[in-house]
Protein backbone atom coordinates (compact mmCIF):
# COMPACT_ATOMS: atom_id res chain seq x y z
CA UNK A 1 0.00 0.00 0.00
CA UNK A 2 0.97 3.67 -0.23
CA UNK A 3 2.13 4.09 3.39
CA UNK A 4 4.69 1.21 3.13
CA UNK A 5 5.99 2.50 -0.19
CA UNK A 6 6.52 5.98 1.27
CA UNK A 7 8.32 4.58 4.33
CA UNK A 8 10.78 2.59 2.14
CA UNK A 9 11.58 5.65 0.03
CA UNK A 10 12.32 7.70 3.09
CA UNK A 11 14.62 5.00 4.54
CA UNK A 12 16.56 4.68 1.27
CA UNK A 13 17.17 8.44 1.02
CA UNK A 14 17.91 8.97 4.69
CA UNK A 15 21.38 10.40 5.26
CA UNK A 16 23.19 9.39 8.40
CA UNK A 17 25.48 11.96 9.87
CA UNK A 18 28.41 10.77 11.91
CA UNK A 19 29.75 13.24 14.42
CA UNK A 20 33.49 13.17 14.56
CA UNK A 21 34.70 14.41 17.90
CA UNK A 22 37.77 16.50 17.69
CA UNK A 23 40.56 15.21 19.95
CA UNK A 24 40.96 17.06 23.20
CA UNK A 25 44.10 19.23 23.05
CA UNK A 26 46.51 18.66 25.90
CA UNK A 27 47.19 21.83 27.88
CA UNK A 28 50.68 23.17 27.30
CA UNK A 29 52.82 24.06 30.27
CA UNK A 30 54.64 27.41 30.01
CA UNK A 31 58.42 27.00 30.35
CA UNK A 32 59.93 29.71 32.54
CA UNK A 33 62.62 31.76 30.81
CA UNK A 34 66.18 30.71 31.48
CA UNK A 35 68.02 33.11 33.75
CA UNK A 36 71.23 34.25 32.10
CA UNK A 37 74.34 33.96 34.29
CA UNK A 38 76.22 37.25 34.16
CA UNK A 39 79.81 36.94 32.96
CA UNK A 40 82.45 38.32 35.30
CA UNK A 41 85.01 40.45 33.54
CA UNK A 42 88.55 40.43 34.90
CA UNK A 43 89.49 43.49 36.90
CA UNK A 44 91.34 45.96 34.67
CA UNK A 45 94.98 46.46 35.56
CA UNK A 46 94.41 50.22 35.61
CA UNK A 47 92.88 49.85 39.09
CA UNK A 48 96.24 48.84 40.56
CA UNK A 49 98.81 51.46 41.65
CA UNK A 50 102.15 51.69 39.86
CA UNK A 51 105.48 51.26 41.60
CA UNK A 52 106.91 54.60 42.66
CA UNK A 53 110.32 55.40 44.13
CA UNK A 54 109.92 58.26 46.60
CA UNK A 55 112.93 57.99 48.90
CA UNK A 56 115.25 55.76 50.93
CA UNK A 57 116.26 55.36 54.57
CA UNK A 58 113.56 57.82 55.69
CA UNK A 59 114.89 60.54 53.39
CA UNK A 60 112.96 62.70 52.86
CA UNK A 61 111.05 62.16 56.13
CA UNK A 62 107.88 63.72 54.70
CA UNK A 63 107.15 60.64 52.52
CA UNK A 64 107.69 58.03 55.26
CA UNK A 65 106.17 55.69 56.25
CA UNK A 66 105.52 54.58 52.67
CA UNK A 67 102.16 53.86 51.04
CA UNK A 68 101.28 50.82 48.93
CA UNK A 69 103.64 50.28 45.97
CA UNK A 70 106.06 52.99 47.18
CA UNK A 71 109.77 52.41 47.81
CA UNK A 72 112.54 52.09 48.76
CA UNK A 73 111.81 50.19 51.98
CA UNK A 74 114.20 48.14 54.09
CA UNK A 75 111.73 46.66 56.59
CA UNK A 76 108.00 46.53 57.41
CA UNK A 77 108.60 49.48 59.74
CA UNK A 78 109.12 51.67 56.66
CA UNK A 79 105.54 50.95 55.46
CA UNK A 80 102.18 52.34 56.56
CA UNK A 81 99.65 50.39 58.66
CA UNK A 82 99.62 46.64 57.83
CA UNK A 83 101.72 46.88 54.67
CA UNK A 84 104.86 44.78 54.41
CA UNK A 85 108.18 45.49 52.75
CA UNK A 86 108.42 43.18 49.73
CA UNK A 87 112.11 42.52 49.17
CA UNK A 88 112.80 41.74 45.54
CA UNK A 89 115.51 39.43 44.28
CA UNK A 90 116.53 41.06 41.03
CA UNK A 91 115.48 44.18 39.16
CA UNK A 92 112.53 42.72 37.24
CA UNK A 93 110.78 40.67 39.94
CA UNK A 94 107.13 41.85 40.08
CA UNK A 95 105.69 43.25 43.30
CA UNK A 96 102.29 41.78 44.38
CA UNK A 97 99.40 44.18 43.83
CA UNK A 98 101.51 46.67 41.87
CA UNK A 99 102.23 47.53 38.26
CA UNK A 100 105.54 48.49 36.66
CA UNK A 101 109.15 48.06 37.66
CA UNK A 102 110.17 45.97 34.64
CA UNK A 103 112.57 48.63 33.36
CA UNK A 104 114.35 49.40 36.63
CA UNK A 105 118.11 49.38 36.78
CA UNK A 106 118.24 48.63 40.51
CA UNK A 107 116.26 46.25 42.69
CA UNK A 108 114.24 48.69 44.76
CA UNK A 109 112.04 47.13 47.47
CA UNK A 110 108.41 48.28 47.76
CA UNK A 111 105.58 48.23 50.31
CA UNK A 112 102.82 45.76 49.49
CA UNK A 113 99.67 44.19 51.00
CA UNK A 114 100.10 40.80 52.65
CA UNK A 115 97.23 39.27 50.67
CA UNK A 116 98.15 40.86 47.34
CA UNK A 117 98.73 38.73 44.25
CA UNK A 118 100.94 39.19 41.22
CA UNK A 119 99.15 41.43 38.72
CA UNK A 120 98.77 40.02 35.24
CA UNK A 121 97.04 41.74 32.34
CA UNK A 122 93.73 40.06 31.31
CA UNK A 123 94.30 38.21 27.99
CA UNK A 124 91.09 39.52 26.41
CA UNK A 125 91.37 43.12 27.55
CA UNK A 126 93.23 45.47 25.27
CA UNK A 127 95.43 47.85 27.20
CA UNK A 128 95.18 51.35 25.73
CA UNK A 129 98.45 52.94 24.78
CA UNK A 130 99.30 56.04 26.77
CA UNK A 131 101.25 58.72 24.97
CA UNK A 132 104.12 60.02 27.10
CA UNK A 133 103.89 63.63 28.13
CA UNK A 134 106.36 65.80 26.19
CA UNK A 135 109.45 66.37 28.30
CA UNK A 136 109.40 70.04 27.27
CA UNK A 137 106.60 70.60 29.80
CA UNK A 138 108.89 69.79 32.73
CA UNK A 139 111.28 72.37 34.25
CA UNK A 140 115.02 71.81 34.10
CA UNK A 141 117.21 71.53 37.18
CA UNK A 142 118.70 74.87 38.12
CA UNK A 143 121.34 75.64 40.72
CA UNK A 144 120.60 79.10 42.19
CA UNK A 145 122.31 79.11 45.58
CA UNK A 146 123.11 77.27 48.80
CA UNK A 147 122.47 77.74 52.55
CA UNK A 148 120.13 80.68 51.86
CA UNK A 149 122.79 82.54 49.91
CA UNK A 150 121.69 84.69 48.20
CA UNK A 151 118.55 85.21 50.33
CA UNK A 152 116.62 86.65 47.37
CA UNK A 153 116.24 83.20 45.73
CA UNK A 154 115.11 81.37 48.88
CA UNK A 155 112.85 79.52 49.51
CA UNK A 156 113.49 77.61 46.29
CA UNK A 157 111.00 76.84 43.53
CA UNK A 158 110.45 73.46 41.88
CA UNK A 159 113.63 71.93 40.42
CA UNK A 160 115.85 74.59 42.01
CA UNK A 161 118.80 73.83 44.30
CA UNK A 162 120.80 73.47 46.41
CA UNK A 163 118.47 72.56 49.28
CA UNK A 164 119.32 70.90 52.57
CA UNK A 165 115.82 70.39 53.99
CA UNK A 166 112.14 70.86 53.08
CA UNK A 167 112.33 74.24 54.83
CA UNK A 168 114.49 75.48 51.93
CA UNK A 169 111.63 74.85 49.45
CA UNK A 170 108.47 76.84 48.69
CA UNK A 171 104.99 75.76 49.80
CA UNK A 172 104.53 71.96 49.76
CA UNK A 173 107.71 71.16 47.85
CA UNK A 174 110.17 68.73 49.39
CA UNK A 175 113.95 68.65 49.26
CA UNK A 176 114.90 65.62 47.18
CA UNK A 177 118.26 64.41 48.45
CA UNK A 178 120.17 62.65 45.72
CA UNK A 179 122.57 59.78 46.23
CA UNK A 180 125.17 60.37 43.55
CA UNK A 181 125.64 62.97 40.84
CA UNK A 182 123.47 61.39 38.15
CA UNK A 183 120.39 60.32 40.14
CA UNK A 184 117.34 61.90 38.44
CA UNK A 185 115.08 64.27 40.35
CA UNK A 186 111.31 63.47 40.10
CA UNK A 187 109.46 65.93 37.88
CA UNK A 188 112.63 67.59 36.59
CA UNK A 189 114.89 67.41 33.56
CA UNK A 190 118.69 67.54 33.43
CA UNK A 191 121.42 67.01 35.99
CA UNK A 192 123.12 64.14 34.18
CA UNK A 193 126.29 66.14 33.57
CA UNK A 194 126.73 67.49 37.11
CA UNK A 195 130.03 67.09 38.89
CA UNK A 196 128.46 67.30 42.38
CA UNK A 197 125.30 65.81 43.84
CA UNK A 198 123.18 68.94 44.30
CA UNK A 199 119.83 68.41 46.01
CA UNK A 200 116.75 69.99 44.47
CA UNK A 201 113.19 70.91 45.47
CA UNK A 202 110.54 68.61 44.00
CA UNK A 203 106.81 67.83 44.26
CA UNK A 204 105.82 64.94 46.55
CA UNK A 205 103.74 63.26 43.84
CA UNK A 206 106.24 63.82 41.01
CA UNK A 207 107.58 60.88 39.01
CA UNK A 208 110.88 60.29 37.29
CA UNK A 209 110.83 61.95 33.86
CA UNK A 210 111.75 59.70 30.94
CA UNK A 211 112.15 60.94 27.40
PDB file of C-alpha atoms in Angstrom:
ATOM      1  CA  UNK A   1       0.000   0.000   0.000  1.00  0.00           C
ATOM      2  CA  UNK A   2       0.968   3.672  -0.225  1.00  0.00           C
ATOM      3  CA  UNK A   3       2.127   4.092   3.393  1.00  0.00           C
ATOM      4  CA  UNK A   4       4.688   1.212   3.127  1.00  0.00           C
ATOM      5  CA  UNK A   5       5.993   2.504  -0.185  1.00  0.00           C
ATOM      6  CA  UNK A   6       6.518   5.977   1.265  1.00  0.00           C
ATOM      7  CA  UNK A   7       8.325   4.576   4.330  1.00  0.00           C
ATOM      8  CA  UNK A   8      10.778   2.592   2.137  1.00  0.00           C
ATOM      9  CA  UNK A   9      11.578   5.648   0.028  1.00  0.00           C
ATOM     10  CA  UNK A  10      12.316   7.697   3.092  1.00  0.00           C
ATOM     11  CA  UNK A  11      14.620   4.999   4.543  1.00  0.00           C
ATOM     12  CA  UNK A  12      16.561   4.685   1.268  1.00  0.00           C
ATOM     13  CA  UNK A  13      17.166   8.438   1.019  1.00  0.00           C
ATOM     14  CA  UNK A  14      17.905   8.968   4.695  1.00  0.00           C
ATOM     15  CA  UNK A  15      21.383  10.399   5.261  1.00  0.00           C
ATOM     16  CA  UNK A  16      23.186   9.394   8.399  1.00  0.00           C
ATOM     17  CA  UNK A  17      25.478  11.961   9.872  1.00  0.00           C
ATOM     18  CA  UNK A  18      28.413  10.774  11.907  1.00  0.00           C
ATOM     19  CA  UNK A  19      29.747  13.237  14.416  1.00  0.00           C
ATOM     20  CA  UNK A  20      33.489  13.171  14.562  1.00  0.00           C
ATOM     21  CA  UNK A  21      34.698  14.412  17.902  1.00  0.00           C
ATOM     22  CA  UNK A  22      37.769  16.501  17.694  1.00  0.00           C
ATOM     23  CA  UNK A  23      40.556  15.208  19.948  1.00  0.00           C
ATOM     24  CA  UNK A  24      40.965  17.060  23.196  1.00  0.00           C
ATOM     25  CA  UNK A  25      44.098  19.225  23.050  1.00  0.00           C
ATOM     26  CA  UNK A  26      46.506  18.665  25.896  1.00  0.00           C
ATOM     27  CA  UNK A  27      47.192  21.826  27.884  1.00  0.00           C
ATOM     28  CA  UNK A  28      50.681  23.171  27.295  1.00  0.00           C
ATOM     29  CA  UNK A  29      52.819  24.056  30.270  1.00  0.00           C
ATOM     30  CA  UNK A  30      54.636  27.414  30.013  1.00  0.00           C
ATOM     31  CA  UNK A  31      58.423  27.003  30.354  1.00  0.00           C
ATOM     32  CA  UNK A  32      59.931  29.708  32.544  1.00  0.00           C
ATOM     33  CA  UNK A  33      62.621  31.762  30.808  1.00  0.00           C
ATOM     34  CA  UNK A  34      66.182  30.711  31.480  1.00  0.00           C
ATOM     35  CA  UNK A  35      68.022  33.110  33.749  1.00  0.00           C
ATOM     36  CA  UNK A  36      71.231  34.252  32.101  1.00  0.00           C
ATOM     37  CA  UNK A  37      74.341  33.963  34.285  1.00  0.00           C
ATOM     38  CA  UNK A  38      76.221  37.249  34.155  1.00  0.00           C
ATOM     39  CA  UNK A  39      79.810  36.939  32.956  1.00  0.00           C
ATOM     40  CA  UNK A  40      82.446  38.324  35.297  1.00  0.00           C
ATOM     41  CA  UNK A  41      85.012  40.450  33.537  1.00  0.00           C
ATOM     42  CA  UNK A  42      88.550  40.432  34.898  1.00  0.00           C
ATOM     43  CA  UNK A  43      89.492  43.486  36.903  1.00  0.00           C
ATOM     44  CA  UNK A  44      91.343  45.956  34.666  1.00  0.00           C
ATOM     45  CA  UNK A  45      94.979  46.460  35.562  1.00  0.00           C
ATOM     46  CA  UNK A  46      94.407  50.220  35.608  1.00  0.00           C
ATOM     47  CA  UNK A  47      92.878  49.849  39.091  1.00  0.00           C
ATOM     48  CA  UNK A  48      96.243  48.840  40.562  1.00  0.00           C
ATOM     49  CA  UNK A  49      98.807  51.458  41.652  1.00  0.00           C
ATOM     50  CA  UNK A  50     102.154  51.686  39.863  1.00  0.00           C
ATOM     51  CA  UNK A  51     105.483  51.258  41.602  1.00  0.00           C
ATOM     52  CA  UNK A  52     106.913  54.598  42.664  1.00  0.00           C
ATOM     53  CA  UNK A  53     110.323  55.404  44.134  1.00  0.00           C
ATOM     54  CA  UNK A  54     109.921  58.262  46.602  1.00  0.00           C
ATOM     55  CA  UNK A  55     112.934  57.989  48.902  1.00  0.00           C
ATOM     56  CA  UNK A  56     115.246  55.760  50.925  1.00  0.00           C
ATOM     57  CA  UNK A  57     116.259  55.355  54.573  1.00  0.00           C
ATOM     58  CA  UNK A  58     113.558  57.819  55.687  1.00  0.00           C
ATOM     59  CA  UNK A  59     114.889  60.545  53.386  1.00  0.00           C
ATOM     60  CA  UNK A  60     112.958  62.703  52.858  1.00  0.00           C
ATOM     61  CA  UNK A  61     111.049  62.157  56.130  1.00  0.00           C
ATOM     62  CA  UNK A  62     107.883  63.717  54.697  1.00  0.00           C
ATOM     63  CA  UNK A  63     107.154  60.645  52.525  1.00  0.00           C
ATOM     64  CA  UNK A  64     107.691  58.032  55.257  1.00  0.00           C
ATOM     65  CA  UNK A  65     106.167  55.689  56.248  1.00  0.00           C
ATOM     66  CA  UNK A  66     105.521  54.575  52.670  1.00  0.00           C
ATOM     67  CA  UNK A  67     102.159  53.861  51.039  1.00  0.00           C
ATOM     68  CA  UNK A  68     101.277  50.817  48.931  1.00  0.00           C
ATOM     69  CA  UNK A  69     103.641  50.277  45.975  1.00  0.00           C
ATOM     70  CA  UNK A  70     106.057  52.986  47.175  1.00  0.00           C
ATOM     71  CA  UNK A  71     109.772  52.413  47.815  1.00  0.00           C
ATOM     72  CA  UNK A  72     112.544  52.089  48.764  1.00  0.00           C
ATOM     73  CA  UNK A  73     111.808  50.195  51.979  1.00  0.00           C
ATOM     74  CA  UNK A  74     114.196  48.144  54.088  1.00  0.00           C
ATOM     75  CA  UNK A  75     111.727  46.660  56.595  1.00  0.00           C
ATOM     76  CA  UNK A  76     108.004  46.527  57.415  1.00  0.00           C
ATOM     77  CA  UNK A  77     108.597  49.482  59.741  1.00  0.00           C
ATOM     78  CA  UNK A  78     109.123  51.666  56.662  1.00  0.00           C
ATOM     79  CA  UNK A  79     105.540  50.947  55.458  1.00  0.00           C
ATOM     80  CA  UNK A  80     102.180  52.341  56.564  1.00  0.00           C
ATOM     81  CA  UNK A  81      99.650  50.385  58.661  1.00  0.00           C
ATOM     82  CA  UNK A  82      99.618  46.645  57.825  1.00  0.00           C
ATOM     83  CA  UNK A  83     101.717  46.877  54.670  1.00  0.00           C
ATOM     84  CA  UNK A  84     104.864  44.775  54.407  1.00  0.00           C
ATOM     85  CA  UNK A  85     108.181  45.486  52.747  1.00  0.00           C
ATOM     86  CA  UNK A  86     108.419  43.182  49.732  1.00  0.00           C
ATOM     87  CA  UNK A  87     112.109  42.516  49.172  1.00  0.00           C
ATOM     88  CA  UNK A  88     112.796  41.745  45.537  1.00  0.00           C
ATOM     89  CA  UNK A  89     115.514  39.432  44.285  1.00  0.00           C
ATOM     90  CA  UNK A  90     116.526  41.057  41.027  1.00  0.00           C
ATOM     91  CA  UNK A  91     115.480  44.182  39.159  1.00  0.00           C
ATOM     92  CA  UNK A  92     112.532  42.715  37.235  1.00  0.00           C
ATOM     93  CA  UNK A  93     110.776  40.670  39.939  1.00  0.00           C
ATOM     94  CA  UNK A  94     107.129  41.855  40.075  1.00  0.00           C
ATOM     95  CA  UNK A  95     105.686  43.251  43.299  1.00  0.00           C
ATOM     96  CA  UNK A  96     102.292  41.775  44.376  1.00  0.00           C
ATOM     97  CA  UNK A  97      99.405  44.179  43.828  1.00  0.00           C
ATOM     98  CA  UNK A  98     101.507  46.674  41.870  1.00  0.00           C
ATOM     99  CA  UNK A  99     102.233  47.534  38.259  1.00  0.00           C
ATOM    100  CA  UNK A 100     105.541  48.487  36.662  1.00  0.00           C
ATOM    101  CA  UNK A 101     109.150  48.056  37.661  1.00  0.00           C
ATOM    102  CA  UNK A 102     110.165  45.971  34.639  1.00  0.00           C
ATOM    103  CA  UNK A 103     112.571  48.635  33.363  1.00  0.00           C
ATOM    104  CA  UNK A 104     114.351  49.403  36.628  1.00  0.00           C
ATOM    105  CA  UNK A 105     118.115  49.380  36.778  1.00  0.00           C
ATOM    106  CA  UNK A 106     118.245  48.628  40.506  1.00  0.00           C
ATOM    107  CA  UNK A 107     116.255  46.255  42.687  1.00  0.00           C
ATOM    108  CA  UNK A 108     114.242  48.693  44.761  1.00  0.00           C
ATOM    109  CA  UNK A 109     112.038  47.132  47.471  1.00  0.00           C
ATOM    110  CA  UNK A 110     108.415  48.283  47.756  1.00  0.00           C
ATOM    111  CA  UNK A 111     105.584  48.230  50.307  1.00  0.00           C
ATOM    112  CA  UNK A 112     102.816  45.761  49.487  1.00  0.00           C
ATOM    113  CA  UNK A 113      99.668  44.194  51.002  1.00  0.00           C
ATOM    114  CA  UNK A 114     100.097  40.799  52.654  1.00  0.00           C
ATOM    115  CA  UNK A 115      97.225  39.267  50.671  1.00  0.00           C
ATOM    116  CA  UNK A 116      98.147  40.857  47.337  1.00  0.00           C
ATOM    117  CA  UNK A 117      98.730  38.728  44.248  1.00  0.00           C
ATOM    118  CA  UNK A 118     100.937  39.187  41.220  1.00  0.00           C
ATOM    119  CA  UNK A 119      99.151  41.435  38.721  1.00  0.00           C
ATOM    120  CA  UNK A 120      98.768  40.019  35.241  1.00  0.00           C
ATOM    121  CA  UNK A 121      97.038  41.738  32.342  1.00  0.00           C
ATOM    122  CA  UNK A 122      93.733  40.058  31.305  1.00  0.00           C
ATOM    123  CA  UNK A 123      94.300  38.206  27.993  1.00  0.00           C
ATOM    124  CA  UNK A 124      91.089  39.522  26.410  1.00  0.00           C
ATOM    125  CA  UNK A 125      91.368  43.120  27.552  1.00  0.00           C
ATOM    126  CA  UNK A 126      93.231  45.474  25.269  1.00  0.00           C
ATOM    127  CA  UNK A 127      95.435  47.854  27.203  1.00  0.00           C
ATOM    128  CA  UNK A 128      95.178  51.349  25.730  1.00  0.00           C
ATOM    129  CA  UNK A 129      98.451  52.941  24.783  1.00  0.00           C
ATOM    130  CA  UNK A 130      99.305  56.044  26.772  1.00  0.00           C
ATOM    131  CA  UNK A 131     101.248  58.719  24.965  1.00  0.00           C
ATOM    132  CA  UNK A 132     104.118  60.020  27.103  1.00  0.00           C
ATOM    133  CA  UNK A 133     103.892  63.627  28.130  1.00  0.00           C
ATOM    134  CA  UNK A 134     106.356  65.801  26.191  1.00  0.00           C
ATOM    135  CA  UNK A 135     109.449  66.366  28.304  1.00  0.00           C
ATOM    136  CA  UNK A 136     109.399  70.036  27.268  1.00  0.00           C
ATOM    137  CA  UNK A 137     106.598  70.602  29.800  1.00  0.00           C
ATOM    138  CA  UNK A 138     108.893  69.792  32.729  1.00  0.00           C
ATOM    139  CA  UNK A 139     111.280  72.369  34.245  1.00  0.00           C
ATOM    140  CA  UNK A 140     115.025  71.808  34.101  1.00  0.00           C
ATOM    141  CA  UNK A 141     117.214  71.530  37.182  1.00  0.00           C
ATOM    142  CA  UNK A 142     118.705  74.867  38.122  1.00  0.00           C
ATOM    143  CA  UNK A 143     121.341  75.645  40.724  1.00  0.00           C
ATOM    144  CA  UNK A 144     120.601  79.099  42.189  1.00  0.00           C
ATOM    145  CA  UNK A 145     122.308  79.114  45.583  1.00  0.00           C
ATOM    146  CA  UNK A 146     123.106  77.271  48.802  1.00  0.00           C
ATOM    147  CA  UNK A 147     122.472  77.741  52.548  1.00  0.00           C
ATOM    148  CA  UNK A 148     120.127  80.676  51.862  1.00  0.00           C
ATOM    149  CA  UNK A 149     122.792  82.544  49.915  1.00  0.00           C
ATOM    150  CA  UNK A 150     121.686  84.692  48.196  1.00  0.00           C
ATOM    151  CA  UNK A 151     118.554  85.206  50.331  1.00  0.00           C
ATOM    152  CA  UNK A 152     116.622  86.647  47.375  1.00  0.00           C
ATOM    153  CA  UNK A 153     116.235  83.201  45.734  1.00  0.00           C
ATOM    154  CA  UNK A 154     115.108  81.374  48.877  1.00  0.00           C
ATOM    155  CA  UNK A 155     112.848  79.521  49.512  1.00  0.00           C
ATOM    156  CA  UNK A 156     113.493  77.607  46.294  1.00  0.00           C
ATOM    157  CA  UNK A 157     111.001  76.840  43.533  1.00  0.00           C
ATOM    158  CA  UNK A 158     110.449  73.462  41.881  1.00  0.00           C
ATOM    159  CA  UNK A 159     113.629  71.932  40.423  1.00  0.00           C
ATOM    160  CA  UNK A 160     115.849  74.585  42.013  1.00  0.00           C
ATOM    161  CA  UNK A 161     118.798  73.828  44.300  1.00  0.00           C
ATOM    162  CA  UNK A 162     120.802  73.471  46.413  1.00  0.00           C
ATOM    163  CA  UNK A 163     118.467  72.564  49.283  1.00  0.00           C
ATOM    164  CA  UNK A 164     119.325  70.897  52.566  1.00  0.00           C
ATOM    165  CA  UNK A 165     115.823  70.386  53.992  1.00  0.00           C
ATOM    166  CA  UNK A 166     112.142  70.857  53.079  1.00  0.00           C
ATOM    167  CA  UNK A 167     112.326  74.240  54.830  1.00  0.00           C
ATOM    168  CA  UNK A 168     114.490  75.481  51.934  1.00  0.00           C
ATOM    169  CA  UNK A 169     111.631  74.852  49.447  1.00  0.00           C
ATOM    170  CA  UNK A 170     108.474  76.839  48.694  1.00  0.00           C
ATOM    171  CA  UNK A 171     104.990  75.758  49.804  1.00  0.00           C
ATOM    172  CA  UNK A 172     104.532  71.960  49.755  1.00  0.00           C
ATOM    173  CA  UNK A 173     107.714  71.159  47.846  1.00  0.00           C
ATOM    174  CA  UNK A 174     110.174  68.732  49.394  1.00  0.00           C
ATOM    175  CA  UNK A 175     113.947  68.648  49.265  1.00  0.00           C
ATOM    176  CA  UNK A 176     114.904  65.616  47.178  1.00  0.00           C
ATOM    177  CA  UNK A 177     118.261  64.413  48.451  1.00  0.00           C
ATOM    178  CA  UNK A 178     120.171  62.651  45.717  1.00  0.00           C
ATOM    179  CA  UNK A 179     122.574  59.776  46.234  1.00  0.00           C
ATOM    180  CA  UNK A 180     125.167  60.372  43.550  1.00  0.00           C
ATOM    181  CA  UNK A 181     125.644  62.965  40.836  1.00  0.00           C
ATOM    182  CA  UNK A 182     123.470  61.395  38.145  1.00  0.00           C
ATOM    183  CA  UNK A 183     120.392  60.315  40.140  1.00  0.00           C
ATOM    184  CA  UNK A 184     117.341  61.895  38.436  1.00  0.00           C
ATOM    185  CA  UNK A 185     115.079  64.268  40.354  1.00  0.00           C
ATOM    186  CA  UNK A 186     111.310  63.465  40.103  1.00  0.00           C
ATOM    187  CA  UNK A 187     109.456  65.933  37.882  1.00  0.00           C
ATOM    188  CA  UNK A 188     112.627  67.589  36.589  1.00  0.00           C
ATOM    189  CA  UNK A 189     114.892  67.408  33.557  1.00  0.00           C
ATOM    190  CA  UNK A 190     118.689  67.540  33.427  1.00  0.00           C
ATOM    191  CA  UNK A 191     121.417  67.008  35.987  1.00  0.00           C
ATOM    192  CA  UNK A 192     123.122  64.137  34.176  1.00  0.00           C
ATOM    193  CA  UNK A 193     126.290  66.142  33.575  1.00  0.00           C
ATOM    194  CA  UNK A 194     126.726  67.493  37.106  1.00  0.00           C
ATOM    195  CA  UNK A 195     130.025  67.093  38.893  1.00  0.00           C
ATOM    196  CA  UNK A 196     128.462  67.303  42.379  1.00  0.00           C
ATOM    197  CA  UNK A 197     125.301  65.814  43.837  1.00  0.00           C
ATOM    198  CA  UNK A 198     123.183  68.939  44.296  1.00  0.00           C
ATOM    199  CA  UNK A 199     119.831  68.410  46.015  1.00  0.00           C
ATOM    200  CA  UNK A 200     116.748  69.986  44.465  1.00  0.00           C
ATOM    201  CA  UNK A 201     113.187  70.914  45.465  1.00  0.00           C
ATOM    202  CA  UNK A 202     110.535  68.605  44.004  1.00  0.00           C
ATOM    203  CA  UNK A 203     106.813  67.828  44.256  1.00  0.00           C
ATOM    204  CA  UNK A 204     105.816  64.944  46.548  1.00  0.00           C
ATOM    205  CA  UNK A 205     103.743  63.263  43.839  1.00  0.00           C
ATOM    206  CA  UNK A 206     106.244  63.817  41.011  1.00  0.00           C
ATOM    207  CA  UNK A 207     107.579  60.879  39.015  1.00  0.00           C
ATOM    208  CA  UNK A 208     110.881  60.294  37.291  1.00  0.00           C
ATOM    209  CA  UNK A 209     110.828  61.945  33.856  1.00  0.00           C
ATOM    210  CA  UNK A 210     111.747  59.705  30.938  1.00  0.00           C
ATOM    211  CA  UNK A 211     112.150  60.938  27.404  1.00  0.00           C
TER     212      UNK A 211
END
